[in-house]
Short mmCIF file of C-alpha atoms and ligand atoms in Angstrom, two decimals:
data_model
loop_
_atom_site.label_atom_id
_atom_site.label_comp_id
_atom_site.label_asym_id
_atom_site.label_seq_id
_atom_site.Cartn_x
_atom_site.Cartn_y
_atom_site.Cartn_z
CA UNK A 960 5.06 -1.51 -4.20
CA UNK A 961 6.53 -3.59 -7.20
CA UNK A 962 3.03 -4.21 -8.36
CA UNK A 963 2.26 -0.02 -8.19
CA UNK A 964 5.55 0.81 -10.50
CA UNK A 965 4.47 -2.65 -12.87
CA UNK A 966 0.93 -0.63 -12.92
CA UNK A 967 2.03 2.95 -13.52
CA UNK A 968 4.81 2.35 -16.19
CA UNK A 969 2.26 0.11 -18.09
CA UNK A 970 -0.50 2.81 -17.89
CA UNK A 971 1.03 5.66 -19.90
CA UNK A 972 -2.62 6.94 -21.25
CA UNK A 973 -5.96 6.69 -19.77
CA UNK A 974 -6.27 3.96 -22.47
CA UNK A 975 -3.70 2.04 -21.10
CA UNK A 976 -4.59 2.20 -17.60
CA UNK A 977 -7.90 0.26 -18.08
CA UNK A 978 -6.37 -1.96 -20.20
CA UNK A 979 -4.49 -2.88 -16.88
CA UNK A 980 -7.52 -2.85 -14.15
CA UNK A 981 -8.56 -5.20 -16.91
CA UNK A 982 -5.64 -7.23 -17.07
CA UNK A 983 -5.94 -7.98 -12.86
CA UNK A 984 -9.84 -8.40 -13.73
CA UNK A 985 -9.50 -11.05 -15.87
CA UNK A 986 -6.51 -12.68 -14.11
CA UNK A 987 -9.29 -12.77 -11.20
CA UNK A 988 -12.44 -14.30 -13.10
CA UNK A 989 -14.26 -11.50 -13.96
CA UNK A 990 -16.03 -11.34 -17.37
CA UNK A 991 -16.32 -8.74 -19.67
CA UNK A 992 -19.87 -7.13 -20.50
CA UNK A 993 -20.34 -4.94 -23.30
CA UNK A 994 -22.95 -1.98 -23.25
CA UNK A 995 -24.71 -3.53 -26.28
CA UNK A 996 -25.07 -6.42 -24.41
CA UNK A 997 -28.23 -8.18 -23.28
CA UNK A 998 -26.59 -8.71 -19.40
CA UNK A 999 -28.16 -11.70 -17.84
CA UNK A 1000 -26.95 -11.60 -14.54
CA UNK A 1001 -27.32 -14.03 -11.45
CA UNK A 1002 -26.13 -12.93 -7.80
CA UNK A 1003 -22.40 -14.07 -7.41
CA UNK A 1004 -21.49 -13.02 -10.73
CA UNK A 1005 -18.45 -10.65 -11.50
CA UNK A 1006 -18.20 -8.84 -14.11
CA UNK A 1007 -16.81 -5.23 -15.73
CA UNK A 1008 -17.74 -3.52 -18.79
CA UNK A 1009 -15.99 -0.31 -20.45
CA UNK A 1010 -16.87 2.58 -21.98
CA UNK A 1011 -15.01 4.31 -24.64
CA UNK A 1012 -11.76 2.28 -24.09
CA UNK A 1013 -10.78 4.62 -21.31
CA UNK A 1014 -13.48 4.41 -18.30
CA UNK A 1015 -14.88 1.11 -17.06
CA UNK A 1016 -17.14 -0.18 -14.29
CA UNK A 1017 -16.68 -3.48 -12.30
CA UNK A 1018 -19.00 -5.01 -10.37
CA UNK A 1019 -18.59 -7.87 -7.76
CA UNK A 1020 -22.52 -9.25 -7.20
CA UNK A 1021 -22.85 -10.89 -3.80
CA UNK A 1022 -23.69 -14.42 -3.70
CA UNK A 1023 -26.52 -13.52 -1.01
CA UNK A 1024 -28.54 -10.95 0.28
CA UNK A 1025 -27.78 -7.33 -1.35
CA UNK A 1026 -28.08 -4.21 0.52
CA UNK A 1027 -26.95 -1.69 -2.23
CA UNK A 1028 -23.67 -0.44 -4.04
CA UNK A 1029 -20.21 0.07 -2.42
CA UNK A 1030 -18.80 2.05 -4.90
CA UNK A 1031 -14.95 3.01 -5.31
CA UNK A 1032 -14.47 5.97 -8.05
CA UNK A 1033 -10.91 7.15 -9.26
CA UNK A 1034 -9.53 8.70 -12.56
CA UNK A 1035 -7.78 7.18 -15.36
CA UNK A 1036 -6.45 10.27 -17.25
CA UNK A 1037 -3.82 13.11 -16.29
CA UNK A 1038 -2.60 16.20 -18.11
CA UNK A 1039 -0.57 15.62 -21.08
CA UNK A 1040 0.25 16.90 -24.18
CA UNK A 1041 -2.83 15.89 -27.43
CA UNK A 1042 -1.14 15.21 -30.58
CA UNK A 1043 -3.15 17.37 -33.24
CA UNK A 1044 -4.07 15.59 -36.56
CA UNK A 1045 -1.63 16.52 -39.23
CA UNK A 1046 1.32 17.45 -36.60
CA UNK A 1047 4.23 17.61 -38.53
CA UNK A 1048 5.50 21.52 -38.45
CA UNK A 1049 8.76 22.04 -40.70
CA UNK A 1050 11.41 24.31 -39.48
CA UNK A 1051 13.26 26.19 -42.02
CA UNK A 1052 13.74 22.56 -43.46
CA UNK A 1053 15.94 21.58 -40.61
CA UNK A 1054 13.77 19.95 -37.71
CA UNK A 1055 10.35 18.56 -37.39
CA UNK A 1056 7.99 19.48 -34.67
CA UNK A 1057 5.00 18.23 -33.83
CA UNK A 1058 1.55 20.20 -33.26
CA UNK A 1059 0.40 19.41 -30.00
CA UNK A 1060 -2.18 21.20 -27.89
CA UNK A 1061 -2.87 20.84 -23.79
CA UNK A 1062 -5.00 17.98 -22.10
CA UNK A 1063 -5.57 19.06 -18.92
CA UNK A 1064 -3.62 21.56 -16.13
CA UNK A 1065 0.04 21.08 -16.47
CA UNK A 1066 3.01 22.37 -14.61
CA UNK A 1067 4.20 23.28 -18.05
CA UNK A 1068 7.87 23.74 -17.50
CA UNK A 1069 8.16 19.97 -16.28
CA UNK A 1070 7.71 18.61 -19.51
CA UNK A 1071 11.05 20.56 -21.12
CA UNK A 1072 14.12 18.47 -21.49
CA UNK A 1073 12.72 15.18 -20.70
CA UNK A 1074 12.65 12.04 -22.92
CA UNK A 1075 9.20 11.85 -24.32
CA UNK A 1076 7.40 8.98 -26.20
CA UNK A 1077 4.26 8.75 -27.98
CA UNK A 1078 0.95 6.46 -27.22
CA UNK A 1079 -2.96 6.43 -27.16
CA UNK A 1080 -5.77 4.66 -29.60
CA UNK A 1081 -6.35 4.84 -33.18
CA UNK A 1082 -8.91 3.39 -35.13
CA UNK A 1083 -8.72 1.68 -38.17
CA UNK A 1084 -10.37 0.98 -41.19
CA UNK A 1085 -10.17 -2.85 -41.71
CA UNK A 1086 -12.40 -3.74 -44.64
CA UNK A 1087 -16.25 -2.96 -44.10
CA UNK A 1088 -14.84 -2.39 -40.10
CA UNK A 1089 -13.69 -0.15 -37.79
CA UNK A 1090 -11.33 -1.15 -35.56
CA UNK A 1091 -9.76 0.42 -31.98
CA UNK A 1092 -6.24 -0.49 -31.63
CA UNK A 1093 -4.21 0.32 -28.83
CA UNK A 1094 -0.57 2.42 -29.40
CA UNK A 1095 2.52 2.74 -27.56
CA UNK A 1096 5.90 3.35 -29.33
CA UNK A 1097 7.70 3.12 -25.58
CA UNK A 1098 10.93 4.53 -27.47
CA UNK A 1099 12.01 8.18 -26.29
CA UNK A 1100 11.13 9.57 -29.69
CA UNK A 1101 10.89 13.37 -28.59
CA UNK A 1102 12.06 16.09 -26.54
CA UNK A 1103 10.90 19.62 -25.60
CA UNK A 1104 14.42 21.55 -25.30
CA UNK A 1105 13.82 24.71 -23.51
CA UNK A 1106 16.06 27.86 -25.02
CA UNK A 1107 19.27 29.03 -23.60
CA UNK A 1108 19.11 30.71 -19.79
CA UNK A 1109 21.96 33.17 -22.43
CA UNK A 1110 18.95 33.75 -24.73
CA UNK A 1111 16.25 34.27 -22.19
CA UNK A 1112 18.22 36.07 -19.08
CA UNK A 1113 14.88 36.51 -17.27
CA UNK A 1114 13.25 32.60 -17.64
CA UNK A 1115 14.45 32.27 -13.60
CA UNK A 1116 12.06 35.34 -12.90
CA UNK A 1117 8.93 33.77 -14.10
CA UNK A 1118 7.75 33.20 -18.05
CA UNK A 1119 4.89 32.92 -19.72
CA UNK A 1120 5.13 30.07 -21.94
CA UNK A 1121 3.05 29.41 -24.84
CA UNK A 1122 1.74 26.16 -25.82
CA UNK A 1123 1.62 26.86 -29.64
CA UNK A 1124 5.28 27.65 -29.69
CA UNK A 1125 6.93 26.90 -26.60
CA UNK A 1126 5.92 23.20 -25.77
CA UNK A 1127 5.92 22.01 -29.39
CA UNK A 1128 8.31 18.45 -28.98
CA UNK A 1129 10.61 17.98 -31.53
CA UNK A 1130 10.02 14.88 -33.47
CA UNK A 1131 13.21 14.79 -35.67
CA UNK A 1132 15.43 16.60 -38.17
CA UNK A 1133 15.21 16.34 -42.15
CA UNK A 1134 14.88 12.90 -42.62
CA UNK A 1135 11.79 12.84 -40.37
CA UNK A 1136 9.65 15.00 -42.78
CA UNK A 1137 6.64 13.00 -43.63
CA UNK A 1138 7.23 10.11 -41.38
CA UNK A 1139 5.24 11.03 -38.42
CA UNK A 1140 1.93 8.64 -39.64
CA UNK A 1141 4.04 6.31 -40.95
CA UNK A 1142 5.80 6.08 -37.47
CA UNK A 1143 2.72 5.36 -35.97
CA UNK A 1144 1.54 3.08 -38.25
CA UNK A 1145 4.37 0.98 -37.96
CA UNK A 1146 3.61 0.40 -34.10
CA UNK A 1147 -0.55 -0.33 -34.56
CA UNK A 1148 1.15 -2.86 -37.56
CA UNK A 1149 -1.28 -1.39 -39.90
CA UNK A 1150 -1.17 0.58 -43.43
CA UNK A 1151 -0.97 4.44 -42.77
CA UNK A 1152 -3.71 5.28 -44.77
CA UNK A 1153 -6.08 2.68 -42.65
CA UNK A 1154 -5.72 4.72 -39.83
CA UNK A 1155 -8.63 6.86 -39.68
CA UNK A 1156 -8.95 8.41 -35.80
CA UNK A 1157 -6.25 8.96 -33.40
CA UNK A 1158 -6.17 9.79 -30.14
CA UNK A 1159 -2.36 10.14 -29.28
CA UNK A 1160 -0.48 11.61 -26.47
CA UNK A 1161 3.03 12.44 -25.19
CA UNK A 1162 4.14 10.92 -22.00
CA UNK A 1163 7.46 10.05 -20.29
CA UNK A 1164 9.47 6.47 -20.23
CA UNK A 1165 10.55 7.77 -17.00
CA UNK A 1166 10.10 4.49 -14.47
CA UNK A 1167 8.51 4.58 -11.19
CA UNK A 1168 11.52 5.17 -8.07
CA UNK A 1169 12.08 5.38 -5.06
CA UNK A 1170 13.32 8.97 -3.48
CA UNK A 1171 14.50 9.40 0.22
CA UNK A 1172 17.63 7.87 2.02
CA UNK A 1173 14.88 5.52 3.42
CA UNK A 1174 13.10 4.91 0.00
CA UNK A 1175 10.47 7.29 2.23
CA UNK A 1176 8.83 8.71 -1.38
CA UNK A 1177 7.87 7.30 -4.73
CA UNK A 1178 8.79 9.42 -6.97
CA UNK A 1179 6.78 8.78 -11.18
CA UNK A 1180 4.27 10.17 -13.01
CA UNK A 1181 1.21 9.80 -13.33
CA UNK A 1182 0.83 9.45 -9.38
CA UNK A 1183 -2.50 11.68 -9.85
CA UNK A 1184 -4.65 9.80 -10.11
CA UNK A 1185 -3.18 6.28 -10.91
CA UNK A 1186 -2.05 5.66 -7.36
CA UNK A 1187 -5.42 5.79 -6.15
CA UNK A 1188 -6.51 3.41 -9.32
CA UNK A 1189 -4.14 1.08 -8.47
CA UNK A 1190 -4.80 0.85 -4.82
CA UNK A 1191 -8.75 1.10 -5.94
CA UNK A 1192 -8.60 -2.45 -8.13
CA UNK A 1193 -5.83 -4.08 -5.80
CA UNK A 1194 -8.56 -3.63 -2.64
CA UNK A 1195 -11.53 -4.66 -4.81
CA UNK A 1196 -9.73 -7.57 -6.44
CA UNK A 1197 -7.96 -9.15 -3.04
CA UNK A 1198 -11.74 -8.52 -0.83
CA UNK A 1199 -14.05 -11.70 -0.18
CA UNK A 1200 -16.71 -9.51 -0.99
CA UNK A 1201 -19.44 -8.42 1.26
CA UNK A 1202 -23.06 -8.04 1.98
CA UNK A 1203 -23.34 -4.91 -0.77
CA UNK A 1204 -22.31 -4.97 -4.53
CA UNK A 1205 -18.99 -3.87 -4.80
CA UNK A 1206 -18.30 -1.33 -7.52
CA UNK A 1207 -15.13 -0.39 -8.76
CA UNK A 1208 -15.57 2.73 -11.29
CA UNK A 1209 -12.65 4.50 -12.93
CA UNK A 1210 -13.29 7.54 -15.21
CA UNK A 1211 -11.71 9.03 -17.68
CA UNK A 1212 -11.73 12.56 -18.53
CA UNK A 1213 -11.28 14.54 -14.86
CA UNK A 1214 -8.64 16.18 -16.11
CA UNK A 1215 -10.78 18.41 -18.44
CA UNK A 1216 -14.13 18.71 -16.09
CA UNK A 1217 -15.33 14.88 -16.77
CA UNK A 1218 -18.10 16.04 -19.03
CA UNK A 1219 -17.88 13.54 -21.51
CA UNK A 1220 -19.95 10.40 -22.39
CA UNK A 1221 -17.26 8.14 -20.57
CA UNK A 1222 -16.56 11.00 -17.38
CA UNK A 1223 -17.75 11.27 -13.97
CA UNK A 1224 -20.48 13.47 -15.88
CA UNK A 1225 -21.99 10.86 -17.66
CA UNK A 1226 -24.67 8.38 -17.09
CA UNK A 1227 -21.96 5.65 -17.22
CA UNK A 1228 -22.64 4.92 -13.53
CA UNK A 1229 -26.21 4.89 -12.90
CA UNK A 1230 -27.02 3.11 -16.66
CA UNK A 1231 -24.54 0.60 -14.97
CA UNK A 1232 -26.09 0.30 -11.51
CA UNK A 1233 -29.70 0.25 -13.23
CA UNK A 1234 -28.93 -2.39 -15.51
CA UNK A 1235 -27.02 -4.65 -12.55
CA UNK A 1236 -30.80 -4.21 -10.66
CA UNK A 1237 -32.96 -4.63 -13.79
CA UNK A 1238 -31.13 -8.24 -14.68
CA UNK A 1239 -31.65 -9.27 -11.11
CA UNK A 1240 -35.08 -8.13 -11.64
CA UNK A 1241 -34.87 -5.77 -8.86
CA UNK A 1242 -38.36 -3.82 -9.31
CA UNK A 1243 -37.94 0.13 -9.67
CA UNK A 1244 -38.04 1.05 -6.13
CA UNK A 1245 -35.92 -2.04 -4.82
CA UNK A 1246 -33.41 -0.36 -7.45
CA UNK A 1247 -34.21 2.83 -5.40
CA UNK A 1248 -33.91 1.23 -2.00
CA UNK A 1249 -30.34 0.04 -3.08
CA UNK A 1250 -28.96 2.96 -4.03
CA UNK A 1251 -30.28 4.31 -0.85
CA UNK A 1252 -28.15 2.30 1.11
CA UNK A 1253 -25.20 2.62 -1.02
CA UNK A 1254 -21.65 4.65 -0.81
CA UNK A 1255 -19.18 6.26 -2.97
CA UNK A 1256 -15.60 6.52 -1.82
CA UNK A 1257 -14.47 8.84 -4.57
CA UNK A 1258 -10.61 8.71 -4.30
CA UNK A 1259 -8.46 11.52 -6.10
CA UNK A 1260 -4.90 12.65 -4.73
CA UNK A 1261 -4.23 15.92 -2.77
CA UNK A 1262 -1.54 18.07 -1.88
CA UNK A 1263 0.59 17.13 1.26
CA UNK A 1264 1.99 20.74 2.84
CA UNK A 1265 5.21 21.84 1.00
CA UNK A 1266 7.84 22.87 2.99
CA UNK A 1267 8.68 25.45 0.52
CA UNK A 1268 5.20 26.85 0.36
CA UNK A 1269 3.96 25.74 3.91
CA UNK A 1270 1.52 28.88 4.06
CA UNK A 1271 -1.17 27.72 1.14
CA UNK A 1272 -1.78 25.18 3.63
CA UNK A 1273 -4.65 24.90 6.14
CA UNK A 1274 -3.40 26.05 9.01
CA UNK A 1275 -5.02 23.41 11.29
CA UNK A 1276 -5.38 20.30 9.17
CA UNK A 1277 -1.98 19.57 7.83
CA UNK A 1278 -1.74 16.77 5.51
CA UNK A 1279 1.97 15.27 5.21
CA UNK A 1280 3.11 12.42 3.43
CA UNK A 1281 3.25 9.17 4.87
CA UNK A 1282 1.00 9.86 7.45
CA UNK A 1283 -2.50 8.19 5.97
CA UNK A 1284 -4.76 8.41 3.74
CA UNK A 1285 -6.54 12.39 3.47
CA UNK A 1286 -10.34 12.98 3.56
CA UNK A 1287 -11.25 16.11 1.91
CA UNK A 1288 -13.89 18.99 3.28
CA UNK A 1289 -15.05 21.96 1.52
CA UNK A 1290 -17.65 24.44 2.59
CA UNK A 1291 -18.93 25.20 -1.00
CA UNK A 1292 -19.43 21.46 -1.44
CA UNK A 1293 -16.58 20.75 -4.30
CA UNK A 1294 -15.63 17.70 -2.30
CA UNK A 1295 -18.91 15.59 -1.21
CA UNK A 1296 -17.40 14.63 2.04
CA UNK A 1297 -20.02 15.45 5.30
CA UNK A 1298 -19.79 14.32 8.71
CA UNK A 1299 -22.40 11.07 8.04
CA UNK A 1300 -19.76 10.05 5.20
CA UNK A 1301 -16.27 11.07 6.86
CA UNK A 1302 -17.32 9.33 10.58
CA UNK A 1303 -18.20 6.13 8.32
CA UNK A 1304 -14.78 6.20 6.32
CA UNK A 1305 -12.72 6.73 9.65
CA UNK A 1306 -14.80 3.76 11.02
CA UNK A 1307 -13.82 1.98 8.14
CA UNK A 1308 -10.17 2.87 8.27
CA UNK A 1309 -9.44 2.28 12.65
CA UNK A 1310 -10.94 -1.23 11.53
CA UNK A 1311 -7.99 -1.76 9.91
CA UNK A 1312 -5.37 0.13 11.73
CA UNK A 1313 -5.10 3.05 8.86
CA UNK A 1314 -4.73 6.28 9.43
CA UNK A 1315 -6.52 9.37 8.15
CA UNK A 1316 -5.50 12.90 7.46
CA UNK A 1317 -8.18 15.74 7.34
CA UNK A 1318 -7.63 17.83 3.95
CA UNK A 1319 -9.00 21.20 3.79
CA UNK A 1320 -7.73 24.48 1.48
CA UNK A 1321 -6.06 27.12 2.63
CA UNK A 1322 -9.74 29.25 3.22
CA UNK A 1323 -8.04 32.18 1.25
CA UNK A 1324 -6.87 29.73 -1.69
CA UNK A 1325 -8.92 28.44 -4.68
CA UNK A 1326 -8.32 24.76 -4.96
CA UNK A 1327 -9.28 22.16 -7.86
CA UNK A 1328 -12.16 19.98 -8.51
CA UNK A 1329 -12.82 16.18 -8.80
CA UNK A 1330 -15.02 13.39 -9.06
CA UNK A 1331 -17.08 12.98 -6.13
CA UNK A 1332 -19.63 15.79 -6.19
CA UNK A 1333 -20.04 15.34 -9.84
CA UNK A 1334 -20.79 11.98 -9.87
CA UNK A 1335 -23.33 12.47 -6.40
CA UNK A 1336 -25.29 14.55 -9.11
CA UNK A 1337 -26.15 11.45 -11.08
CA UNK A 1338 -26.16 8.66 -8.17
CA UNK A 1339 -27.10 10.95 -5.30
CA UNK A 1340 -25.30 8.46 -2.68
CA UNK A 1341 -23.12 9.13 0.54
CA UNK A 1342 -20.11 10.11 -0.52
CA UNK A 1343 -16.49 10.67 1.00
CA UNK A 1344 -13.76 12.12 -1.09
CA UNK A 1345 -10.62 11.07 -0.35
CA UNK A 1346 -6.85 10.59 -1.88
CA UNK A 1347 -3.14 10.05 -1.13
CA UNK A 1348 -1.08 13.31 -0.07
CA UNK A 1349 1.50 14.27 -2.69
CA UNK A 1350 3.94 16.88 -3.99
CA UNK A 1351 4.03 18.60 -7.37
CA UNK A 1352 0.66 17.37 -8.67
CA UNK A 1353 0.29 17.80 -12.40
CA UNK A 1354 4.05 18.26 -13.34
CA UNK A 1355 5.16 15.69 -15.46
CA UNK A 1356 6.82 13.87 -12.58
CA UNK A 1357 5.30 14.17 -9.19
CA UNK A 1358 6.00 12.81 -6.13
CA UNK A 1359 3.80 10.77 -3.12
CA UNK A 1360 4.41 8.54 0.46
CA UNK A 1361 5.80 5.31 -0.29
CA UNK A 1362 3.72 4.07 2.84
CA UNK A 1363 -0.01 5.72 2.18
CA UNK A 1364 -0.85 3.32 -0.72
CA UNK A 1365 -0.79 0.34 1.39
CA UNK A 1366 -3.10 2.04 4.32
CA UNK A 1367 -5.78 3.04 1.51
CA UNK A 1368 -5.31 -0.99 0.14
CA UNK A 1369 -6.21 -2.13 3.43
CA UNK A 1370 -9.28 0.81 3.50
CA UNK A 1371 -10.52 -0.27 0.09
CA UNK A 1372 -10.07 -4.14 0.71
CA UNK A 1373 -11.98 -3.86 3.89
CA UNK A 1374 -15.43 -1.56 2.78
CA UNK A 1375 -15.49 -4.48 0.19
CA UNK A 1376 -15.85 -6.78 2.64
CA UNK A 1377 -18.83 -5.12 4.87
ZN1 LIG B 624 -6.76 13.93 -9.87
#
């Protein structure tokens, strides 16, 4: 599990979390591609290529025969707090806040009285150039204090916070007026007035644990949907390889629908898969024929049953955590998962001794969307959504199994192997 908390507490953006599929990547041979890249390909080659600095696509080619794509999808973003340009908001000359605005569906009161640090991408002007530069100040440079239980009597019986007041982090007092670009600045090791684009968020310093008189639960954030990252590019990157092309895919993005050029939504995938098949000179319909034979496990996290809310449960399938790997249903279709696609992923999983959990919601409660049935609308392939039971998904710390990551490892390493 080392290698898990190594993986989260480097990945404190979406940004940062490719940078470290791409880090194992390139510790394992595989070259980077860009889009704008003529790819000349031969079978045996492995390669990756990203998009936007926050999604990416990795492909293992086998060496012979190739009967389509195995493809392993997972998310690279969670909710967070989006720095607005010009941030810095004055109070009566006395503090600094900064203006931030949501990314995604947080558990909002997780994110008061917490540490809170500062990192993303900006891009800067570097003569004739633009540049992309990576940020992370990794100090605890601001805090969200919540007001006085004495000055809000009824905050224990629910409150309605509001982002544009509430959740604004305070960045410093009156020394820290007019510092905030400099600040960042300073970290890219650039001139503040080069910096012409930023896409910065708050996150926590707070390391990966271990909870539980047995170490039974890992307790960081992040879990959703890093986890099922990490144990997506530790599979891919320990398997042989197999018969089929394996495809590692992480997205960024799901957070906010994945309808962006880099997110689940996009044509990322299937411009990827085409252009593997079109510099193998696959014709058309052999591209066809392999996508026809191909598979998507689309991994996201879900919730284990609470004990303090045991009744928003399914009644019959009851997730818990440390007890495998979940495969989700739903009758309207928001998870992709049918019986062709969840007999082959529970074939896949008693190969290797793992065990599966069926996930379905509570019939009388709304529950929230992912990857897989978006991306089946682009690359119309068998699908099975999936992902690791956990606790308090979207607060700022949540907390998983420490045992499920290593069953869905074993999962993952294996389908790259058929
Ligand atoms: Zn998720």
């Amino acid at each position: 599990m080392k290698d898990l908390f190594n993986f989260i507490d480097a990945s404190p953006t979406a940004f940062h979390c490719v940078e470290s599929v791409k880090k194992i990547l390139d510790e394992k041979g595989f070259k980077e591609l860009k889009e704008s890249d003529d790819w000349k390909l031969k079978k045996g080659d492995k390669f990756y290529v990203k998009r936007n600095g926050s999604s990416l696509i990795a492909f293992n080619i086998p060496k012979s025969g190739f009967k389509g794509f195995h493809i392993y999808s997972a998310h690279t973003d969670s909710p967070s707090f989006r720095i607005k340009e010009n941030p810095e908001m004055v109070f009566e000359n006395n503090y600094v806040r900064l203006n931030v605005e949501k990314y995604g569906g947080m558990i909002l009161s997780t994110w008061f009285d917490r540490p809170l640090s500062v990192a993303g991408r900006v891009v800067v002007r570097d003569g004739n150039k633009l540049t992309e530069k990576l940020v992370n100040i990794d100090k605890d440079t601001c805090v969200i204090p919540n007001v006085a239980i004495h000055m809000n009597h009824e905050l224990n019986n629910g409150y309605k916070y509001g982002v544009q007041n509430d959740l604004l982090p305070l960045f410093g007092g009156e020394k820290a007026k007019g510092t905030f670009d400099e600040y960042i600045a300073k970290e890219a090791g650039v001139k503040k007035e080069d910096i012409l684009g930023k896409d910065l968020f708050l996150y926590t310093r707070q390391k990966c644990v271990y909870t539980g008189a047995n170490k039974e639960f890992i307790t960081a954030p992040r879990l959703d949907d890093q986890a099922c990252v990490f144990a997506g590019i530790k599979g891919f990157a320990e398997a042989k390889g197999g018969s089929f092309a394996g495809v590692l895919a992480v997205f960024d993005n799901e957070e906010v629908g994945s309808g962006t050029k880099q997110g689940a939504d996009s044509t990322f995938l299937e411009d990827s898969l085409f252009r593997v098949c079109e510099a193998l000179s696959f014709t058309r319909s052999a591209y066809l024929r392999a996508v026809s034979e191909s598979f998507n496990i689309s991994a996201d996290n879900a919730h284990g049953v609470h004990p303090a809310m045991a009744g928003k449960a399914d009644p019959t399938s009851r997730p818990y955590l440390n007890k495998g790997v979940v495969l989700k249903f739903n009758g309207s279709q928001k998870y992709a998962t049918d019986a062709v696609s969840a007999a082959y992923f529970k074939k896949l999983a008693m190969g290797v001794k793992a065990n599966v959990q069926p996930y379905y919601n509570n019939s009388d409660v709304a529950g929230g969307s992912t990857l897989g049935n978006i991306s089946t609308a682009h690359v119309s392939v068998k699908t099975a959504d999936i992902g690791l039971p956990q606790f308090a998904m979207h607060s700022a710390v949540e907390t998983m199994g420490s045992k499920d990551v290593a069953d869905l490892v074993k999962i993952v390493k294996a389908y790259f192997e058929e």
